Short mmCIF file of C-alpha atoms in Angstrom, two decimals:
data_model
loop_
_atom_site.label_atom_id
_atom_site.label_comp_id
_atom_site.label_asym_id
_atom_site.label_seq_id
_atom_site.Cartn_x
_atom_site.Cartn_y
_atom_site.Cartn_z
CA UNK O 19 33.17 13.72 -6.22
CA UNK O 20 33.75 10.66 -4.44
CA UNK O 21 32.32 12.59 -1.15
CA UNK O 22 29.02 12.00 -2.81
CA UNK O 23 28.86 8.55 -2.55
CA UNK O 24 29.00 8.51 1.14
CA UNK O 25 26.34 9.76 3.69
CA UNK O 26 27.19 10.82 7.34
CA UNK O 27 23.67 10.75 8.50
CA UNK O 28 22.04 8.29 10.71
CA UNK O 29 20.08 5.24 8.26
CA UNK O 30 18.99 3.05 10.91
CA UNK O 31 15.80 2.05 11.96
CA UNK O 32 17.03 4.24 15.44
CA UNK O 33 16.41 7.23 13.65
CA UNK O 34 12.60 8.04 13.72
CA UNK O 35 13.09 8.96 10.29
CA UNK O 36 13.28 5.84 8.89
CA UNK O 37 10.19 4.81 10.39
CA UNK O 38 8.30 8.13 8.76
CA UNK O 39 10.17 7.22 5.46
CA UNK O 40 8.25 3.35 6.02
CA UNK O 41 5.19 5.08 7.03
CA UNK O 42 4.86 6.94 3.86
CA UNK O 43 5.78 4.08 1.69
CA UNK O 44 2.79 2.26 3.27
CA UNK O 45 0.44 5.18 2.91
CA UNK O 46 1.17 5.19 -0.83
CA UNK O 47 0.49 1.59 -1.15
CA UNK O 48 -2.88 1.71 0.68
CA UNK O 49 -4.01 4.76 -1.27
CA UNK O 50 -3.88 3.19 -4.58
CA UNK O 51 -5.02 -0.16 -3.57
CA UNK O 52 -8.36 1.19 -2.14
CA UNK O 53 -8.55 3.41 -5.02
CA UNK O 54 -7.47 0.83 -7.50
CA UNK O 55 -11.35 -0.76 -7.20
CA UNK O 56 -13.66 2.10 -6.74
CA UNK O 57 -14.56 3.51 -10.43
CA UNK O 58 -14.23 1.07 -13.59
CA UNK O 59 -11.76 0.33 -16.63
CA UNK O 60 -10.28 3.68 -17.97
CA UNK O 61 -10.75 3.43 -21.43
CA UNK O 62 -7.02 3.20 -22.45
CA UNK O 63 -6.40 0.61 -20.00
CA UNK O 64 -9.07 -1.41 -22.21
CA UNK O 65 -7.05 -0.87 -25.01
CA UNK O 66 -3.86 -2.09 -23.52
CA UNK O 67 -5.40 -5.03 -21.98
CA UNK O 68 -7.20 -6.29 -25.36
CA UNK O 69 -3.30 -5.21 -26.56
CA UNK O 70 -2.39 -7.76 -24.40
CA UNK O 71 -4.55 -10.40 -26.40
CA UNK O 72 -2.42 -9.80 -29.42
CA UNK O 73 1.04 -9.98 -28.54
CA UNK O 74 3.12 -8.11 -30.94
CA UNK O 75 6.42 -5.59 -30.91
CA UNK O 76 3.83 -2.48 -32.04
CA UNK O 77 0.59 -1.39 -31.69
CA UNK O 78 -1.01 1.30 -33.70
CA UNK O 79 -0.75 3.90 -30.84
CA UNK O 80 2.09 2.88 -28.82
CA UNK O 81 5.20 0.63 -27.91
CA UNK O 82 4.60 -3.02 -26.53
CA UNK O 83 6.00 -2.97 -23.02
CA UNK O 84 2.42 -1.54 -21.37
CA UNK O 85 0.32 -4.61 -23.67
CA UNK O 86 3.00 -7.04 -22.45
CA UNK O 87 2.85 -6.30 -18.91
CA UNK O 88 -1.24 -6.31 -18.98
CA UNK O 89 -1.00 -9.50 -20.41
CA UNK O 90 1.43 -10.85 -17.66
CA UNK O 91 -0.69 -9.24 -14.80
CA UNK O 92 -3.83 -10.86 -15.88
CA UNK O 93 -1.83 -14.91 -16.52
CA UNK O 94 -0.59 -14.16 -13.12
CA UNK O 95 -3.97 -12.47 -10.81
CA UNK O 96 -6.74 -12.81 -13.64
CA UNK O 97 -9.24 -10.15 -15.07
CA UNK O 98 -10.13 -8.23 -12.25
CA UNK O 99 -9.54 -4.11 -12.18
CA UNK O 100 -8.09 -4.25 -9.19
CA UNK O 101 -5.18 -6.94 -10.38
CA UNK O 102 -4.15 -4.61 -13.28
CA UNK O 103 -4.16 -1.36 -10.97
CA UNK O 104 -1.75 -3.20 -8.98
CA UNK O 105 0.84 -3.26 -10.96
CA UNK O 106 0.99 0.41 -11.37
CA UNK O 107 0.98 1.16 -7.48
CA UNK O 108 3.79 -1.21 -7.24
CA UNK O 109 5.18 1.13 -10.06
CA UNK O 110 4.74 3.96 -7.98
CA UNK O 111 6.42 2.32 -5.01
CA UNK O 112 9.35 1.58 -7.50
CA UNK O 113 9.54 5.55 -7.93
CA UNK O 114 9.27 5.98 -4.11
CA UNK O 115 12.22 3.89 -4.06
CA UNK O 116 14.27 5.46 -7.02
CA UNK O 117 13.89 8.70 -5.20
CA UNK O 118 15.14 7.74 -1.75
CA UNK O 119 17.89 6.00 -3.73
CA UNK O 120 18.94 9.59 -5.30
CA UNK O 121 18.24 11.26 -2.29
CA UNK O 122 21.18 8.78 -0.66
CA UNK O 123 23.71 9.04 -3.70
CA UNK O 124 23.56 12.75 -3.00
CA UNK O 125 24.86 12.66 0.64
CA UNK O 126 21.53 12.95 1.82
CA UNK O 127 19.93 12.32 5.33
CA UNK O 128 16.86 10.14 6.34
CA UNK O 129 15.20 13.74 7.10
CA UNK O 130 16.01 14.33 3.20
CA UNK O 131 14.35 11.24 1.71
CA UNK O 132 11.56 12.04 3.93
CA UNK O 133 10.86 14.99 2.26
CA UNK O 134 11.57 14.22 -1.43
CA UNK O 135 9.17 11.41 -1.10
CA UNK O 136 6.51 13.29 0.97
CA UNK O 137 6.88 15.84 -2.43
CA UNK O 138 5.60 12.86 -4.41
CA UNK O 139 2.74 12.10 -2.02
CA UNK O 140 1.85 15.57 -2.66
CA UNK O 141 0.98 15.58 -6.07
CA UNK O 142 -2.22 15.03 -7.74
CA UNK O 143 -0.18 14.33 -11.14
CA UNK O 144 1.79 11.06 -9.73
CA UNK O 145 -1.72 9.99 -7.89
CA UNK O 146 -3.49 9.57 -11.23
CA UNK O 147 0.07 8.48 -12.85
CA UNK O 148 0.24 5.77 -10.20
CA UNK O 149 -3.32 4.46 -10.23
CA UNK O 150 -4.42 4.05 -14.35
CA UNK O 151 -2.60 1.19 -16.03
CA UNK O 152 -0.99 3.72 -18.58
CA UNK O 153 2.40 3.36 -19.97
CA UNK O 154 3.27 6.73 -18.64
CA UNK O 155 3.80 5.45 -14.77
CA UNK O 156 6.42 2.55 -16.80
CA UNK O 157 7.95 5.49 -18.98
CA UNK O 158 8.59 7.41 -15.46
CA UNK O 159 10.72 4.82 -14.23
CA UNK O 160 12.88 3.76 -17.09
CA UNK O 161 13.69 7.88 -16.78
CA UNK O 162 14.50 7.52 -13.35
CA UNK O 163 16.37 4.53 -14.01
CA UNK O 164 18.48 6.04 -16.98
CA UNK O 165 19.25 9.36 -14.80
CA UNK O 166 20.32 7.18 -11.83
CA UNK O 167 22.81 4.69 -13.85
CA UNK O 168 24.42 7.72 -15.63
CA UNK O 169 24.77 9.57 -12.17
CA UNK O 170 26.60 6.20 -10.84
CA UNK O 171 28.58 6.25 -13.87
CA UNK O 172 29.72 9.65 -13.16
CA UNK O 173 30.59 9.22 -9.57
CA UNK O 174 31.96 6.19 -9.91
CA UNK O 175 33.82 5.88 -13.39
CA UNK O 176 32.44 1.91 -13.74
CA UNK O 177 31.43 0.98 -17.14
CA UNK O 178 28.83 -1.42 -16.20
CA UNK O 179 26.57 1.69 -15.00
CA UNK O 180 26.48 2.91 -18.81
CA UNK O 181 25.41 -0.29 -19.83
CA UNK O 182 22.60 -0.54 -17.75
CA UNK O 183 21.33 2.86 -18.66
CA UNK O 184 21.54 1.96 -21.74
CA UNK O 185 19.15 -1.19 -21.18
CA UNK O 186 16.99 1.23 -19.13
CA UNK O 187 16.74 3.56 -22.51
CA UNK O 188 15.81 0.59 -24.72
CA UNK O 189 13.03 -0.62 -22.73
CA UNK O 190 11.93 2.76 -22.09
CA UNK O 191 11.72 3.36 -25.86
CA UNK O 192 9.62 0.28 -26.13
CA UNK O 193 7.37 1.64 -23.36
CA UNK O 194 6.62 5.16 -24.55
CA UNK O 195 8.45 7.27 -27.06
CA UNK O 196 9.12 10.19 -25.03
CA UNK O 197 12.56 8.47 -24.00
CA UNK O 198 13.83 10.30 -27.05
CA UNK O 199 13.27 13.14 -25.78
CA UNK O 200 14.76 11.93 -22.22
CA UNK O 201 17.99 11.06 -24.00
CA UNK O 202 18.00 14.22 -25.86
CA UNK O 203 18.07 16.18 -23.11
CA UNK O 204 20.89 14.38 -21.57
CA UNK O 205 23.29 14.43 -24.59
CA UNK O 206 23.02 18.28 -24.97
CA UNK O 207 23.41 18.85 -21.12
CA UNK O 208 26.49 16.71 -21.61
CA UNK O 209 27.66 18.81 -24.42
CA UNK O 210 27.62 22.02 -21.85
CA UNK O 211 28.92 20.44 -19.39
CA UNK O 212 31.86 19.19 -18.39
CA UNK O 213 31.25 15.33 -19.18
CA UNK O 214 31.27 16.16 -23.01
CA UNK O 215 33.76 13.80 -23.28
CA UNK O 216 31.30 11.03 -22.38
CA UNK O 217 29.73 11.64 -25.47
CA UNK O 218 32.72 10.10 -27.72
CA UNK O 219 33.17 7.51 -24.76
CA UNK O 220 33.41 3.75 -26.84
CA UNK O 221 31.17 2.55 -23.48
CA UNK O 222 28.49 5.29 -24.77
CA UNK O 223 28.20 4.13 -28.22
CA UNK O 224 27.78 0.75 -26.37
CA UNK O 225 24.99 1.87 -24.73
CA UNK O 226 23.73 3.44 -27.63
CA UNK O 227 24.06 0.05 -29.11
CA UNK O 228 22.32 -1.97 -26.64
CA UNK O 229 19.65 0.09 -26.49
CA UNK O 230 19.46 -0.21 -30.13
CA UNK O 231 19.33 -3.70 -30.46
CA UNK O 232 16.15 -3.67 -27.65
CA UNK O 233 14.33 -1.32 -29.93
CA UNK O 234 14.71 -2.77 -33.02
CA UNK O 235 11.86 -4.96 -32.94
CA UNK O 236 9.55 -2.58 -32.67
CA UNK O 237 11.24 -0.13 -35.58
CA UNK O 238 10.79 -3.46 -37.87
CA UNK O 239 7.66 -3.26 -36.86
CA UNK O 240 6.57 0.05 -37.96
CA UNK O 241 8.76 -0.43 -41.07
CA UNK O 242 5.87 -3.51 -41.96
CA UNK O 243 3.03 -1.28 -41.02
CA UNK O 244 4.29 1.89 -42.73
CA UNK O 245 4.89 4.04 -39.60
CA UNK O 246 1.81 4.24 -37.71
CA UNK O 247 3.74 6.18 -34.82
CA UNK O 248 3.97 9.16 -37.38
CA UNK O 249 0.17 9.16 -38.12
CA UNK O 250 -0.28 8.88 -34.33
CA UNK O 251 1.89 12.11 -33.92
CA UNK O 252 -0.31 13.80 -36.76
CA UNK O 253 -3.72 13.08 -34.84
CA UNK O 254 -2.21 14.44 -31.18
CA UNK O 255 -1.01 17.56 -32.65
CA UNK O 256 -4.54 17.91 -34.39
CA UNK O 257 -6.54 17.19 -31.69
CA UNK O 258 -4.64 17.33 -28.09
CA UNK O 259 -1.56 19.99 -28.89
CA UNK O 260 -2.65 22.44 -30.95
CA UNK O 261 -3.11 25.83 -29.08
CA UNK O 262 -0.38 24.70 -25.91
CA UNK O 263 1.94 27.72 -25.95
CA UNK O 264 4.71 28.13 -24.17
CA UNK O 265 3.09 29.64 -21.18
CA UNK O 266 0.65 27.11 -20.58
CA UNK O 267 3.33 24.29 -20.45
CA UNK O 268 5.59 26.09 -18.17
CA UNK O 269 2.31 26.65 -15.53
CA UNK O 270 1.51 23.37 -16.19
CA UNK O 271 4.78 22.51 -14.51
CA UNK O 272 3.76 24.21 -11.30
CA UNK O 273 0.16 22.77 -10.99
CA UNK O 274 0.48 19.68 -11.61
CA UNK O 275 2.57 18.70 -8.46
CA UNK O 276 1.13 21.53 -6.49
CA UNK O 277 2.15 24.94 -5.83
CA UNK O 278 3.35 23.84 -2.33
CA UNK O 279 6.13 21.55 -3.47
CA UNK O 280 7.31 23.85 -6.16
CA UNK O 281 10.08 25.62 -3.87
CA UNK O 282 11.52 22.31 -3.28
CA UNK O 283 11.89 21.03 -7.06
CA UNK O 284 12.77 24.73 -8.06
CA UNK O 285 15.82 24.83 -5.09
CA UNK O 286 16.85 21.35 -6.83
CA UNK O 287 16.78 22.15 -10.43
CA UNK O 288 19.28 25.51 -8.59
CA UNK O 289 21.24 22.98 -6.51
CA UNK O 290 22.26 21.06 -9.67
CA UNK O 291 23.10 23.69 -11.62
CA UNK O 292 25.24 25.43 -8.53
CA UNK O 293 27.37 21.91 -8.04
CA UNK O 294 29.95 21.56 -10.69
CA UNK O 295 29.59 17.48 -11.24
CA UNK O 296 25.89 17.77 -10.95
CA UNK O 297 24.84 20.70 -13.27
CA UNK O 298 24.50 18.05 -16.08
CA UNK O 299 21.09 17.05 -13.87
CA UNK O 300 20.04 20.86 -14.15
CA UNK O 301 20.87 20.87 -17.97
CA UNK O 302 19.12 17.89 -18.74
CA UNK O 303 16.37 19.38 -16.99
CA UNK O 304 16.37 22.56 -19.03
CA UNK O 305 17.57 21.48 -22.41
CA UNK O 306 14.61 18.22 -21.92
CA UNK O 307 12.03 21.21 -20.83
CA UNK O 308 12.99 22.97 -23.89
CA UNK O 309 12.42 20.14 -26.38
CA UNK O 310 8.98 19.60 -25.54
CA UNK O 311 8.35 23.13 -26.03
CA UNK O 312 9.46 23.34 -29.19
CA UNK O 313 7.90 20.14 -30.01
CA UNK O 314 4.25 21.26 -28.46
CA UNK O 315 3.98 18.33 -26.35
CA UNK O 316 1.58 17.61 -23.18
CA UNK O 317 2.68 19.07 -20.10
CA UNK O 318 2.61 15.62 -18.09
CA UNK O 319 5.18 14.61 -20.56
CA UNK O 320 7.78 15.93 -18.50
CA UNK O 321 7.02 14.41 -15.36
CA UNK O 322 9.72 11.32 -15.30
CA UNK O 323 11.76 14.32 -14.20
CA UNK O 324 10.51 15.25 -11.28
CA UNK O 325 11.21 13.04 -8.47
CA UNK O 326 14.85 13.59 -9.73
CA UNK O 327 14.32 17.51 -8.79
CA UNK O 328 12.58 16.66 -5.85
CA UNK O 329 15.56 14.90 -4.75
CA UNK O 330 17.75 17.59 -4.97
CA UNK O 331 15.67 20.29 -3.35
CA UNK O 332 15.60 17.68 -0.37
CA UNK O 333 19.17 17.38 -0.16
CA UNK O 334 19.49 21.15 -0.51
CA UNK O 335 16.50 21.82 2.05
CA UNK O 336 17.92 19.33 4.64
CA UNK O 337 21.13 20.87 4.65
CA UNK O 338 20.15 24.42 5.32
CA UNK O 339 17.55 23.46 7.98
CA UNK O 340 20.55 21.46 9.50
CA UNK O 341 22.00 24.94 10.75
CA UNK O 342 18.73 26.29 12.33
CA UNK O 343 18.23 26.06 15.81
CA UNK O 344 14.56 25.14 15.91
CA UNK O 345 15.36 22.38 13.49
CA UNK O 346 13.44 19.98 15.69
CA UNK O 347 10.31 21.81 14.89
CA UNK O 348 11.12 23.06 11.45
CA UNK O 349 11.22 19.20 10.26
CA UNK O 350 8.38 17.80 11.09
CA UNK O 351 6.69 21.37 10.35
CA UNK O 352 7.92 21.45 6.58
CA UNK O 353 6.89 17.68 6.41
CA UNK O 354 3.43 17.77 8.06
CA UNK O 355 2.45 21.12 5.80
CA UNK O 356 3.24 19.23 2.34
CA UNK O 357 1.91 16.10 3.36
CA UNK O 358 -1.29 17.77 4.50
CA UNK O 359 -1.97 19.70 1.25
CA UNK O 360 -1.43 16.29 -0.39
CA UNK O 361 -3.95 14.51 1.39
CA UNK O 362 -6.65 17.37 0.88
CA UNK O 363 -5.92 17.00 -3.25
CA UNK O 364 -5.42 13.29 -3.01
CA UNK O 365 -9.16 12.80 -4.20
CA UNK O 366 -8.63 14.98 -6.74
CA UNK O 367 -5.57 12.52 -8.43
CA UNK O 368 -6.90 9.61 -7.66
CA UNK O 369 -10.51 8.02 -7.39
CA UNK O 370 -9.59 7.48 -3.55
CA UNK O 371 -13.78 8.74 -2.53
CA UNK O 372 -16.69 7.09 -4.31
CA UNK O 373 -18.15 9.53 -6.85
CA UNK O 374 -20.74 10.83 -4.59
CA UNK O 375 -18.55 11.71 -1.83
CA UNK O 376 -15.77 13.28 -4.65
CA UNK O 377 -19.14 15.54 -5.36
CA UNK O 378 -19.88 16.45 -2.14
CA UNK O 379 -15.63 16.88 -1.15
CA UNK O 380 -15.44 19.34 -4.37
CA UNK O 381 -18.60 21.20 -3.53
CA UNK O 382 -17.24 21.28 0.52
CA UNK O 383 -13.74 22.55 -0.75
CA UNK O 384 -15.11 24.94 -3.63
CA UNK O 385 -12.47 23.79 -5.50
CA UNK O 386 -13.12 22.54 -9.34
CA UNK O 387 -16.54 22.32 -7.69
CA UNK O 388 -18.75 19.27 -9.57
CA UNK O 389 -22.38 20.24 -10.19
CA UNK O 390 -25.19 18.30 -11.12
CA UNK O 391 -27.04 19.71 -14.12
CA UNK O 392 -30.61 19.89 -15.28
CA UNK O 393 -30.06 17.46 -17.86
CA UNK O 394 -29.22 14.83 -15.49
CA UNK O 395 -25.40 14.99 -15.98
CA UNK O 396 -22.57 17.03 -14.03
CA UNK O 397 -20.02 19.91 -14.52
CA UNK O 398 -16.45 19.71 -14.08
CA UNK O 399 -15.36 16.07 -13.50
CA UNK O 400 -12.30 15.86 -15.11
CA UNK O 401 -11.61 13.58 -18.05
CA UNK O 402 -9.66 10.95 -16.40
CA UNK O 403 -12.69 10.28 -13.98
CA UNK O 404 -15.02 10.71 -16.28
CA UNK O 405 -13.95 7.90 -18.67
CA UNK O 406 -13.67 5.26 -16.09
CA UNK O 407 -17.66 5.70 -16.42
CA UNK O 408 -20.38 4.03 -18.67
CA UNK O 409 -18.20 1.17 -19.65
CA UNK O 410 -19.85 -1.99 -18.48
CA UNK O 411 -23.66 -0.56 -18.86
CA UNK O 412 -22.69 -0.11 -22.62
CA UNK O 413 -21.50 -3.69 -22.54
CA UNK O 414 -25.02 -4.75 -20.50
CA UNK O 415 -27.34 -3.26 -23.51
CA UNK O 416 -24.90 -4.58 -25.81
CA UNK O 417 -24.81 -8.40 -24.13
CA UNK O 418 -29.06 -7.75 -23.38
CA UNK O 419 -29.67 -7.62 -27.52
CA UNK O 420 -27.10 -10.30 -28.12
CA UNK O 421 -29.42 -12.36 -26.01
CA UNK O 422 -31.84 -12.21 -27.82
CA UNK O 423 -30.90 -13.23 -30.99
CA UNK O 424 -31.45 -16.70 -32.16
CA UNK O 425 -28.53 -19.07 -31.94
CA UNK O 426 -28.08 -19.16 -35.67
CA UNK O 427 -27.77 -15.08 -35.62
CA UNK O 428 -25.37 -15.13 -32.92
CA UNK O 429 -23.11 -17.26 -35.09
CA UNK O 430 -23.04 -14.69 -37.63
CA UNK O 431 -23.12 -11.35 -35.77
CA UNK O 432 -19.91 -8.51 -35.63
CA UNK O 433 -20.03 -6.50 -31.85
CA UNK O 434 -18.76 -3.04 -33.55
CA UNK O 435 -17.47 -0.28 -31.26
CA UNK O 436 -16.79 3.23 -32.94
CA UNK O 437 -13.84 3.88 -31.08
CA UNK O 438 -11.20 1.60 -29.08
CA UNK O 439 -13.15 2.77 -25.63
CA UNK O 440 -16.10 0.92 -26.54
CA UNK O 441 -14.39 -2.03 -28.77
CA UNK O 442 -12.15 -2.40 -25.79
CA UNK O 443 -15.01 -2.82 -23.35
CA UNK O 444 -17.40 -5.03 -25.50
CA UNK O 445 -14.05 -6.98 -26.21
CA UNK O 446 -12.80 -6.99 -22.44
CA UNK O 447 -15.68 -6.92 -20.47
CA UNK O 448 -17.76 -8.89 -23.01
CA UNK O 449 -16.45 -12.05 -22.26
CA UNK O 450 -18.13 -12.16 -19.28
CA UNK O 451 -21.64 -12.01 -20.79
CA UNK O 452 -20.80 -14.19 -23.52
CA UNK O 453 -19.87 -11.62 -26.31
CA UNK O 454 -17.98 -12.22 -29.36
CA UNK O 455 -14.37 -10.23 -29.45
CA UNK O 456 -15.49 -7.01 -30.81
CA UNK O 457 -14.29 -5.41 -34.10
CA UNK O 458 -13.17 -1.65 -34.79
CA UNK O 459 -11.57 0.86 -37.31
CA UNK O 460 -10.11 2.65 -34.31
CA UNK O 461 -6.65 2.21 -33.40
CA UNK O 462 -5.02 -0.95 -32.89
CA UNK O 463 -8.60 -2.46 -33.33
CA UNK O 464 -7.91 -1.81 -37.34
CA UNK O 465 -5.06 -4.59 -37.46
CA UNK O 466 -6.94 -7.46 -36.11
CA UNK O 467 -9.30 -6.86 -38.76
CA UNK O 468 -13.28 -7.26 -40.00
CA UNK O 469 -14.12 -10.26 -37.84
CA UNK O 470 -16.53 -12.61 -39.26
CA UNK O 471 -16.54 -12.30 -42.68
CA UNK O 472 -20.08 -14.43 -42.89
CA UNK O 473 -21.15 -11.61 -40.75
CA UNK O 474 -25.08 -10.89 -41.00
CA UNK O 475 -25.67 -8.65 -38.63
CA UNK O 476 -24.25 -6.52 -36.12
CA UNK O 477 -24.71 -4.80 -32.73
CA UNK O 478 -22.60 -1.46 -32.98
CA UNK O 479 -22.07 1.10 -30.22
CA UNK O 480 -21.58 4.85 -31.11
CA UNK O 481 -21.98 4.28 -34.69
CA UNK O 482 -24.56 6.96 -36.72
CA UNK O 483 -27.60 5.08 -38.16
CA UNK O 484 -26.80 7.54 -41.41
CA UNK O 485 -23.23 5.70 -41.69
CA UNK O 486 -24.74 2.16 -40.80
CA UNK O 487 -27.84 2.78 -43.72
CA UNK O 488 -25.19 2.93 -46.29
CA UNK O 489 -23.51 -0.64 -45.02
CA UNK O 490 -26.63 -2.60 -44.26
CA UNK O 491 -30.25 -3.35 -45.39
CA UNK O 492 -32.03 -2.55 -41.59
CA UNK O 493 -30.82 -0.87 -39.19
CA UNK O 494 -32.55 -0.37 -35.74
CA UNK O 495 -32.28 1.80 -33.25
CA UNK O 496 -31.57 -0.50 -29.64
CA UNK O 497 -31.18 2.27 -27.55
CA UNK O 498 -29.75 5.69 -27.18
CA UNK O 499 -27.04 5.12 -24.38
CA UNK O 500 -26.95 7.72 -21.49
CA UNK O 501 -24.67 8.24 -18.30
CA UNK O 502 -24.78 11.25 -15.77
CA UNK O 503 -20.70 10.65 -15.45
CA UNK O 504 -19.12 9.51 -18.75
CA UNK O 505 -16.99 11.54 -20.46
CA UNK O 506 -19.15 13.55 -22.98
CA UNK O 507 -18.65 11.28 -26.35
CA UNK O 508 -19.72 8.18 -24.84
CA UNK O 509 -23.43 10.02 -23.56
CA UNK O 510 -26.26 10.34 -25.83
CA UNK O 511 -25.16 7.85 -28.45
CA UNK O 512 -26.78 5.05 -30.58
CA UNK O 513 -26.75 1.53 -29.93
CA UNK O 514 -27.50 0.36 -33.17
CA UNK O 515 -28.61 -3.32 -34.52
CA UNK O 516 -27.56 -3.66 -38.22
CA UNK O 517 -28.89 -6.30 -40.56
CA UNK O 518 -27.98 -7.67 -43.92
CA UNK O 519 -25.06 -6.15 -45.19
CA UNK O 520 -24.76 -4.65 -48.32
CA UNK O 521 -21.28 -6.05 -48.77
CA UNK O 522 -18.81 -7.89 -46.30
CA UNK O 523 -16.82 -5.07 -43.97
CA UNK O 524 -13.90 -6.38 -44.77
CA UNK O 525 -14.29 -5.37 -48.29
CA UNK O 526 -13.88 -1.43 -46.75
CA UNK O 527 -11.59 -2.59 -44.75
CA UNK O 528 -8.38 -1.12 -46.46
CA UNK O 529 -10.13 1.96 -47.59
CA UNK O 530 -10.88 2.67 -43.69
CA UNK O 531 -7.48 2.85 -42.71
CA UNK O 532 -7.22 6.52 -43.00
CA UNK O 533 -10.35 6.67 -39.82
CA UNK O 534 -7.72 4.77 -37.73
CA UNK O 535 -6.21 7.79 -35.98
CA UNK O 536 -9.40 9.85 -36.38
#
């Protein structure tokens, strides 16, 4: 086992593969910095940034770490889109670095490190995760840290690594509750491996206690707010997770990272299962996969484990190639082939091209081509891309209507978004146009209340005229908002001016709690 802590390969800059590895890191950073400012904010990003205005140990949709990081990034670099997305680009680089450390810990060569990294650069899923400011990228980092510290402990038996594992798991729980599946998979894998005694180890329980201490403030917050996480899960199952079959979930594991990388991570899984002291890694993959299938989770929830599988597969493949006479040709050809496929699909994962260039690109490749429709919209633009369009235009319409109000009316005007995307845009981008903070009953906005209790009028986005007539004496349609690239639920929506509320909105607020996740 101790031999696995050592590498017999040249790891210095004298090795050409060292420079290839550095170049891949640079390419990864360049792609995300270039793509980070091409389109607009994603609806989820706007939510997390507004959450950062209301620092807390919990929110209706997610644990608090993403909001905290958003607040930190804005404090250091300001409110720009690129400032926020630099954070996720750096997190992507950390994913590459941890992957390299796994390969090194497994005794892999520099070529194996390059092969593992290039598989990540070929993955559209990781491009997406490392572009948008969302919990998933930080969740993946915590998964990798948990595996990394546990691997360190099992190879060295130094208890401090278990403590660090507990810290990583605790922070992971404050990032995304997916960490429960990561931890559950590891525990199940330990039961069927030769490391089962670890479960009863005092240091393992110390790690669990450390994680619990870190998570405790969030648990207390959930208790104070009647455990909204349960309502959120119910909403997810109702809207997104129903009908997710086992076959769909398994096929998505192949599609998300391209079929060309599948042999690498599948060989990584096989390699781990064949090695007695590493079998728990393969077992953790299978156990966690089973837990997600039982829970009918989204396929991408499981992506945190794939850099580890790429590392194992790269080590195995690199060792096999060492025995081939033509290895000087096979190694660069393998890396170039995977990299080339990655470059081809990269614009599908991150907005490297302008929207017009991307539309032409998809039509040229004829891979999910985006085609114009007679009504001015487009077909086949993915939801994540579509969710980065239309927000500023909505805010500009509202700002135009708000500017026409008298000073007295502005002082008593609410800005109201039907969902957290609209409210997030109005709240975050609206500052630039002098708009007051937005309200909504959707998501975490519900926590922050109904706004000005003396409001006499409201400008609303996305709320129906019929519903508003039940609340206000006068309802005027300002504009029906349309956008060729916006997601369907943000196209053809009403923007209203509502006057003379029949009752203060605060009187309805508690009753509207049921709409938080609708």
